[in-house]
């Protein structure tokens, strides 16, 4: 199998580069099929490296034209070149210049790595190892150089030419129809942050004045004619810049900040220095074409990429094992930004929902790995929920453990010390250890140990002593390569609530002034004194640690928390826990008493009576039951997705019926009369109204279909139109099919809107969906080359449609396997991400499990698999995997 020949990269093998590159001068003459790149590299031996060793530059599918050393063209025999490398066996022992000419074909580049074309424009994507597809280079993040880029193109074809840094020169090349621009970036950076863009683009821009009064021009470039859809992104950029100044004291450092939207992009967006490149899905928005979720994502991703300017660019990573150093920290920063701009508790719940759905899932799958992995075969496969989301949770826990002020002092020290360097997780932690005088070595286990810790909490009330004891136990299950585990440092934010809902002040010396107890042993107990009556404990407030909690609370006690806890996260969590218990029983044919169903329904009713309308966004979250995937994960083994689907449907119907009047009231009273605004409060009202519509429809299909049809016809914005179409999708028949057709007609020239249409259809939980998906793959708007199209149709089928992807006859798995193989020939990164949908296979019941294994084996057996797909398929099949 491929794993035998693809070599493993190991953290422990890290050594500094033998050569350094101080300056890079690039001359890029853009041409659709034959772009010429001349790179002049100022090299010198690295004092920290080995001497008298050959110079080995990385390449990937490169075609070398000429190479010169200190302006002397080398002859065959003086170097060794292949598409993968350029080797100079006896390089000078003092500084020298290497001039390398390569020719590349951006039109043929379907991998979307390196220089490629999208919608007729030229753009680049270099992280992680794409720069080596442009020129031979020391393509590793600890080689920092100052870049000057000259870009030349036909003015007709590419009137706009953009590079990193500041524009220093531009002009026409007389008598040729060609023109050029020279960009200079004074900040040393690794090659993965290099970018250039050439094409026909519209622009929106505005001036920004930084905290020290520097003038910056900020701009967003999009497809001509769509400029008005870039206003929100530009606004979000300005707000991100202000926020980073205020909250982290970080100022922008160049004269311009450009964002370019492209329609073919493997990821969401990329933080290239001064020239961010975005998937247009995360830039373009108008009320008619984008949902509230789209607006929130745009805001978050614009912020994320901007924040990388400090956490990633000014301070970069020594090697790719340190990826969480920039990604985990920057996710933490974008989460904080969104929380400040919107509603903190609502945003926290949303973060935890994705963490559980993606990271907990990954952590219990064969693909589980530490936040800082120790080995990889293909780095692109490590841009994962674990590195990103669990990485962000570690930063958040650090802040919880040391407090806000020390956290800010530690961040300041980290930026100050590491500015302009390629750093490690150790450098990051050391800044906090140094400002607090604490030993963070035990805490650092969070980076090394994979798997989600389980914490059980048991309460004991002593009536006569008026004390309350909480017993904690933690344990982390085995994961691939890590059979045994050490206890973690787990911050537990907690409080006590009386049975009638009052906060109780009780003393416990183990709980600090911020209400946090640090659990750092396998077992520990804490005792509160002066507890006048049996309390209800509210633990892991705000989800203070990424762990799975088991609590010995009754449903009645949990519903006390839903009504009264001062911590919004735990109010939501309480409702979810009660619902989950019933859903698991229903799914695994454990008898469910009527009272069990009714207690949640009546809790929902009183919640709706008392305070749902004071925070509609929060109420929408409370009224949304755990998803089918959440329930599957909770059950954990021998999962039957059909039973889960039936259980969730039954419970929604039950709750919908029990709360019908309330829901109808909400639906009517929350109808918006004002013009659409994407702000969080308006979005919250729409979310609650649409959640009500969903439950109403579960209770009474006929009534629901009528309301949803009317909303579908009259909606003034995409959020409401799409939500109603989603509800109609649950009701088979002509009304649904007509709505599908009318939506297609209305948006046939809007690829990003048709993506939503693909997604909804791929998620229909009916047997005919498989054929529908195959048919949609022939739709003129679909293209296997475009990642957004593939993800919305195929990715959604595999990730959102639990019952049809996991069909008992194995046809869902077979479909995904065949598409993965097709996609792999064009775009390995896209293919391997689709393939991760199989990460749930080990928890299925045996028939499905064997179908899934066979589908995975059929992929593994294919010759010429990409490294990306080969790595995921082999790890997914490994026997040592947790199951
Ligand atoms: N640096 C990444 C983009 C990236 C990822 C490039 C993988 C190459 C390989 C960027 O900062 C990022 O993290 N983007 C996220 C969105 C973000 C909001 C989490 C993405 O693209 O999904
Ligand atoms: Zn990032």
Coordinates of N, CA, C and O in Angstrom, one line a residue, residues 422-516:
X422 N 9.8 32.5 13.6 CA 9.0 31.3 13.4 C 9.0 30.5 14.7 O 10.0 30.0 15.1
X423 N 7.8 30.5 15.4 CA 7.8 30.1 16.8 C 7.2 28.7 17.0 O 6.7 28.0 16.1
X424 N 7.2 28.3 18.3 CA 6.6 26.9 18.6 C 5.6 27.1 19.7 O 5.5 28.1 20.4
X425 N 4.9 26.0 20.0 CA 3.9 26.0 21.1 C 4.6 26.3 22.4 O 4.1 26.9 23.3
X426 N 5.9 25.8 22.5 CA 6.6 26.1 23.8 C 6.9 27.6 24.0 O 6.8 28.1 25.1
X427 N 7.2 28.3 22.9 CA 7.4 29.7 23.0 C 6.1 30.4 23.5 O 6.1 31.3 24.3
X428 N 5.0 29.9 22.9 CA 3.7 30.5 23.3 C 3.5 30.3 24.8 O 3.2 31.2 25.6
X429 N 3.6 29.0 25.3 CA 3.3 28.7 26.7 C 4.3 29.4 27.6 O 4.0 29.9 28.7
X430 N 5.5 29.6 27.1 CA 6.6 30.2 28.0 C 6.2 31.6 28.3 O 6.5 32.1 29.4
X431 N 5.6 32.3 27.4 CA 5.2 33.7 27.6 C 4.3 33.8 28.8 O 4.4 34.7 29.7
X432 N 3.3 32.8 28.9 CA 2.3 32.9 30.0 C 3.0 32.4 31.3 O 2.7 32.9 32.3
X433 N 3.9 31.4 31.2 CA 4.6 30.9 32.4 C 5.4 32.1 32.9 O 5.4 32.3 34.1
X434 N 6.0 32.8 32.0 CA 6.9 33.9 32.5 C 6.1 35.1 33.2 O 6.5 35.6 34.2
X435 N 5.0 35.4 32.6 CA 4.2 36.6 33.2 C 3.5 36.1 34.5 O 3.3 37.0 35.4
X436 N 3.2 34.8 34.6 CA 2.5 34.4 35.9 C 3.3 33.7 36.9 O 2.9 33.6 38.0
X437 N 4.5 33.3 36.5 CA 5.4 32.5 37.4 C 4.8 31.1 37.6 O 5.2 30.4 38.5
X438 N 3.9 30.7 36.8 CA 3.3 29.3 36.9 C 4.0 28.3 36.1 O 4.6 28.6 35.0
X439 N 3.9 27.1 36.5 CA 4.5 26.0 35.7 C 3.3 25.4 34.9 O 2.3 24.9 35.4
X440 N 3.4 25.6 33.6 CA 2.4 25.2 32.7 C 2.7 23.8 32.0 O 2.0 23.5 31.0
X441 N 3.6 23.1 32.5 CA 4.0 21.9 31.8 C 2.9 20.8 31.9 O 2.7 20.1 30.9
X442 N 2.2 20.7 33.0 CA 1.1 19.8 33.0 C 0.0 20.2 32.1 O -0.6 19.4 31.3
X443 N -0.3 21.5 32.1 CA -1.3 22.0 31.2 C -1.0 21.7 29.7 O -1.9 21.4 28.9
X444 N 0.3 21.7 29.4 CA 0.7 21.5 28.0 C 0.3 20.1 27.4 O 0.4 19.9 26.2
X445 N -0.1 19.2 28.3 CA -0.6 17.9 27.9 C -1.7 18.0 26.9 O -2.0 17.1 26.1
X446 N -2.5 19.1 27.0 CA -3.6 19.3 26.0 C -3.1 19.3 24.6 O -3.9 19.0 23.7
X447 N -1.9 19.7 24.4 CA -1.4 19.7 23.0 C -0.9 18.3 22.5 O -0.9 18.1 21.3
X448 N -0.6 17.5 23.5 CA 0.0 16.2 23.1 C -0.9 15.0 23.2 O -0.7 14.0 22.4
X449 N -1.9 15.1 24.0 CA -2.7 13.9 24.2 C -4.0 14.0 23.4 O -4.7 15.0 23.6
X450 N -4.3 13.0 22.6 CA -5.6 13.1 21.8 C -6.7 12.4 22.6 O -6.4 11.7 23.6
X451 N -7.9 12.5 22.1 CA -9.0 11.9 22.7 C -9.8 12.9 23.6 O -9.1 13.8 24.2
X452 N -11.1 12.7 23.8 CA -11.9 13.7 24.6 C -12.0 13.1 26.0 O -12.5 12.0 26.2
X453 N -11.4 13.9 27.0 CA -11.6 13.4 28.3 C -13.0 13.3 28.8 O -13.9 14.1 28.3
X454 N -13.3 12.2 29.5 CA -14.7 12.1 30.1 C -14.6 12.5 31.6 O -13.7 12.0 32.3
X455 N -15.5 13.3 32.0 CA -15.5 13.7 33.4 C -16.8 13.3 34.0 O -17.9 13.7 33.5
X456 N -16.8 12.6 35.1 CA -18.1 12.3 35.8 C -18.1 13.1 37.1 O -17.1 13.3 37.7
X457 N -19.3 13.6 37.4 CA -19.4 14.4 38.6 C -20.6 13.9 39.4 O -21.7 13.7 38.9
X458 N -20.3 13.6 40.7 CA -21.3 13.2 41.6 C -21.4 14.1 42.8 O -20.4 14.4 43.4
X459 N -22.6 14.4 43.2 CA -22.8 15.3 44.3 C -23.4 14.6 45.5 O -24.1 13.6 45.4
X460 N -22.9 15.0 46.7 CA -23.3 14.4 48.0 C -23.7 15.5 49.0 O -22.8 16.3 49.3
X461 N -24.9 15.6 49.4 CA -25.3 16.7 50.3 C -25.4 16.1 51.7 O -26.0 15.0 51.9
X462 N -24.8 16.8 52.6 CA -24.9 16.4 54.0 C -25.8 17.4 54.8 O -25.4 18.5 55.0
X463 N -27.0 16.9 55.0 CA -28.1 17.7 55.6 C -27.7 18.3 57.0 O -27.9 19.5 57.2
X464 N -27.1 17.5 57.8 CA -26.7 17.9 59.2 C -25.5 18.9 59.2 O -25.6 19.9 59.8
X465 N -24.5 18.5 58.4 CA -23.3 19.4 58.4 C -23.5 20.6 57.5 O -22.6 21.5 57.5
X466 N -24.5 20.6 56.7 CA -24.8 21.6 55.7 C -23.6 21.8 54.7 O -23.1 22.9 54.4
X467 N -23.1 20.6 54.3 CA -22.0 20.6 53.4 C -22.4 19.9 52.1 O -23.3 19.1 52.1
X468 N -21.7 20.3 51.0 CA -22.0 19.6 49.7 C -20.7 19.3 49.1 O -19.8 20.1 49.0
X469 N -20.6 18.0 48.8 CA -19.3 17.5 48.2 C -19.5 17.1 46.8 O -20.5 16.5 46.4
X470 N -18.6 17.5 45.9 CA -18.6 17.1 44.5 C -17.4 16.2 44.3 O -16.3 16.6 44.5
X471 N -17.7 15.0 43.8 CA -16.6 14.0 43.5 C -16.4 14.1 41.9 O -17.4 13.8 41.2
X472 N -15.2 14.3 41.5 CA -14.9 14.4 40.1 C -14.0 13.2 39.8 O -13.1 12.8 40.5
X473 N -14.2 12.6 38.6 CA -13.3 11.6 38.1 C -13.1 11.9 36.6 O -14.0 12.3 35.9
X474 N -11.8 11.8 36.2 CA -11.6 12.0 34.7 C -10.9 10.8 34.1 O -10.1 10.1 34.8
X475 N -11.1 10.6 32.9 CA -10.5 9.5 32.2 C -10.5 9.8 30.7 O -11.5 10.3 30.2
X476 N -9.4 9.5 30.0 CA -9.4 9.8 28.5 C -9.3 8.4 27.8 O -8.4 7.7 28.2
X477 N -10.2 8.1 26.9 CA -10.1 6.8 26.2 C -8.9 6.7 25.3 O -8.3 7.7 24.9
X478 N -8.5 5.5 25.0 CA -7.4 5.3 24.1 C -7.7 5.8 22.7 O -8.8 5.8 22.3
X479 N -6.6 6.2 22.0 CA -6.8 6.7 20.6 C -5.6 6.1 19.8 O -4.7 5.6 20.4
X480 N -5.7 6.2 18.5 CA -4.6 5.6 17.7 C -3.2 6.1 18.1 O -3.0 7.3 18.2
X481 N -2.4 5.2 18.4 CA -1.0 5.5 18.9 C -0.9 5.9 20.3 O 0.2 6.1 20.8
X482 N -2.0 6.0 21.0 CA -1.9 6.4 22.4 C -2.9 5.5 23.3 O -4.0 5.9 23.6
X483 N -2.4 4.3 23.6 CA -3.2 3.4 24.4 C -3.5 3.8 25.8 O -4.6 3.5 26.3
X484 N -2.6 4.5 26.5 CA -2.9 4.9 27.8 C -2.7 6.4 28.0 O -2.0 7.1 27.2
X485 N -3.4 7.0 29.0 CA -3.5 8.4 29.1 C -3.2 8.9 30.5 O -3.5 8.2 31.4
X486 N -2.7 10.1 30.5 CA -2.4 10.8 31.8 C -3.6 11.7 32.1 O -4.3 12.2 31.2
X487 N -3.8 12.1 33.4 CA -4.9 13.0 33.7 C -4.5 14.4 33.1 O -3.4 14.8 33.0
X488 N -5.6 15.2 32.8 CA -5.4 16.5 32.2 C -5.7 17.6 33.3 O -6.2 17.3 34.3
X489 N -5.2 18.8 32.9 CA -5.6 20.0 33.8 C -6.9 20.5 33.2 O -6.9 21.1 32.1
X490 N -8.0 20.4 34.0 CA -9.3 20.7 33.5 C -9.9 21.8 34.3 O -10.2 21.6 35.5
X491 N -10.1 23.0 33.8 CA -10.7 24.1 34.5 C -12.2 23.8 34.6 O -12.9 23.7 33.5
X492 N -12.8 23.8 35.8 CA -14.2 23.6 35.9 C -14.8 24.9 36.5 O -14.7 25.1 37.7
X493 N -15.5 25.6 35.6 CA -16.2 26.8 36.1 C -17.6 26.3 36.7 O -18.3 25.6 36.0
X494 N -17.9 26.7 37.9 CA -19.1 26.1 38.5 C -19.8 27.0 39.5 O -19.2 28.0 39.9
X495 N -21.0 26.6 39.9 CA -21.7 27.3 40.9 C -22.9 26.4 41.4 O -23.1 25.4 40.8
X496 N -23.5 26.8 42.5 CA -24.6 26.0 43.0 C -25.9 26.8 42.8 O -25.9 28.0 43.0
X497 N -27.0 26.1 42.5 CA -28.3 26.7 42.4 C -29.2 26.0 43.3 O -29.1 24.8 43.4
X498 N -30.1 26.7 44.0 CA -31.0 26.1 44.9 C -32.1 25.4 44.1 O -32.3 25.7 42.9
X499 N -32.8 24.4 44.8 CA -33.9 23.7 44.0 C -34.9 24.6 43.5 O -35.6 24.3 42.5
X500 N -35.1 25.8 44.2 CA -36.1 26.7 43.6 C -35.4 27.8 42.7 O -36.0 28.8 42.4
X501 N -34.2 27.6 42.3 CA -33.6 28.4 41.3 C -32.7 29.6 41.7 O -32.2 30.3 40.8
X502 N -32.5 29.7 43.0 CA -31.7 30.9 43.4 C -30.2 30.5 43.4 O -29.8 29.4 43.8
X503 N -29.4 31.5 43.0 CA -27.9 31.2 43.1 C -27.6 31.1 44.6 O -28.1 31.8 45.4
X504 N -26.7 30.1 45.0 CA -26.4 29.9 46.4 C -24.9 30.3 46.6 O -24.0 29.9 45.8
X505 N -24.6 31.1 47.6 CA -23.2 31.4 47.9 C -22.8 30.4 48.9 O -23.3 30.4 50.0
X506 N -21.9 29.5 48.5 CA -21.4 28.6 49.4 C -19.9 28.7 49.3 O -19.4 29.1 48.3
X507 N -19.2 28.4 50.4 CA -17.8 28.5 50.4 C -17.1 27.2 50.0 O -17.5 26.2 50.5
X508 N -16.0 27.4 49.2 CA -15.2 26.3 49.0 C -13.8 26.8 48.6 O -13.7 27.6 47.6
X509 N -12.8 26.5 49.4 CA -11.5 27.1 49.2 C -10.8 26.6 47.9 O -9.9 27.3 47.4
X510 N -11.3 25.5 47.3 CA -10.7 25.0 46.1 C -11.3 25.8 44.9 O -10.8 25.5 43.7
X511 N -12.3 26.6 45.1 CA -12.9 27.3 44.0 C -12.4 28.7 44.0 O -12.5 29.4 45.0
X512 N -11.7 29.2 43.0 CA -11.1 30.6 43.0 C -12.1 31.7 42.9 O -13.3 31.4 42.7
X513 N -11.7 32.9 43.0 CA -12.6 34.1 43.0 C -13.4 34.2 41.7 O -14.4 34.8 41.6
X514 N -12.9 33.6 40.6 CA -13.6 33.6 39.3 C -14.5 32.4 39.2 O -15.1 32.1 38.1
X515 N -14.7 31.6 40.3 CA -15.7 30.5 40.3 C -15.1 29.3 39.5 O -15.9 28.5 39.0
X516 N -13.8 29.1 39.6 CA -13.2 28.0 38.8 C -12.4 27.1 39.8 O -11.6 27.5 40.6

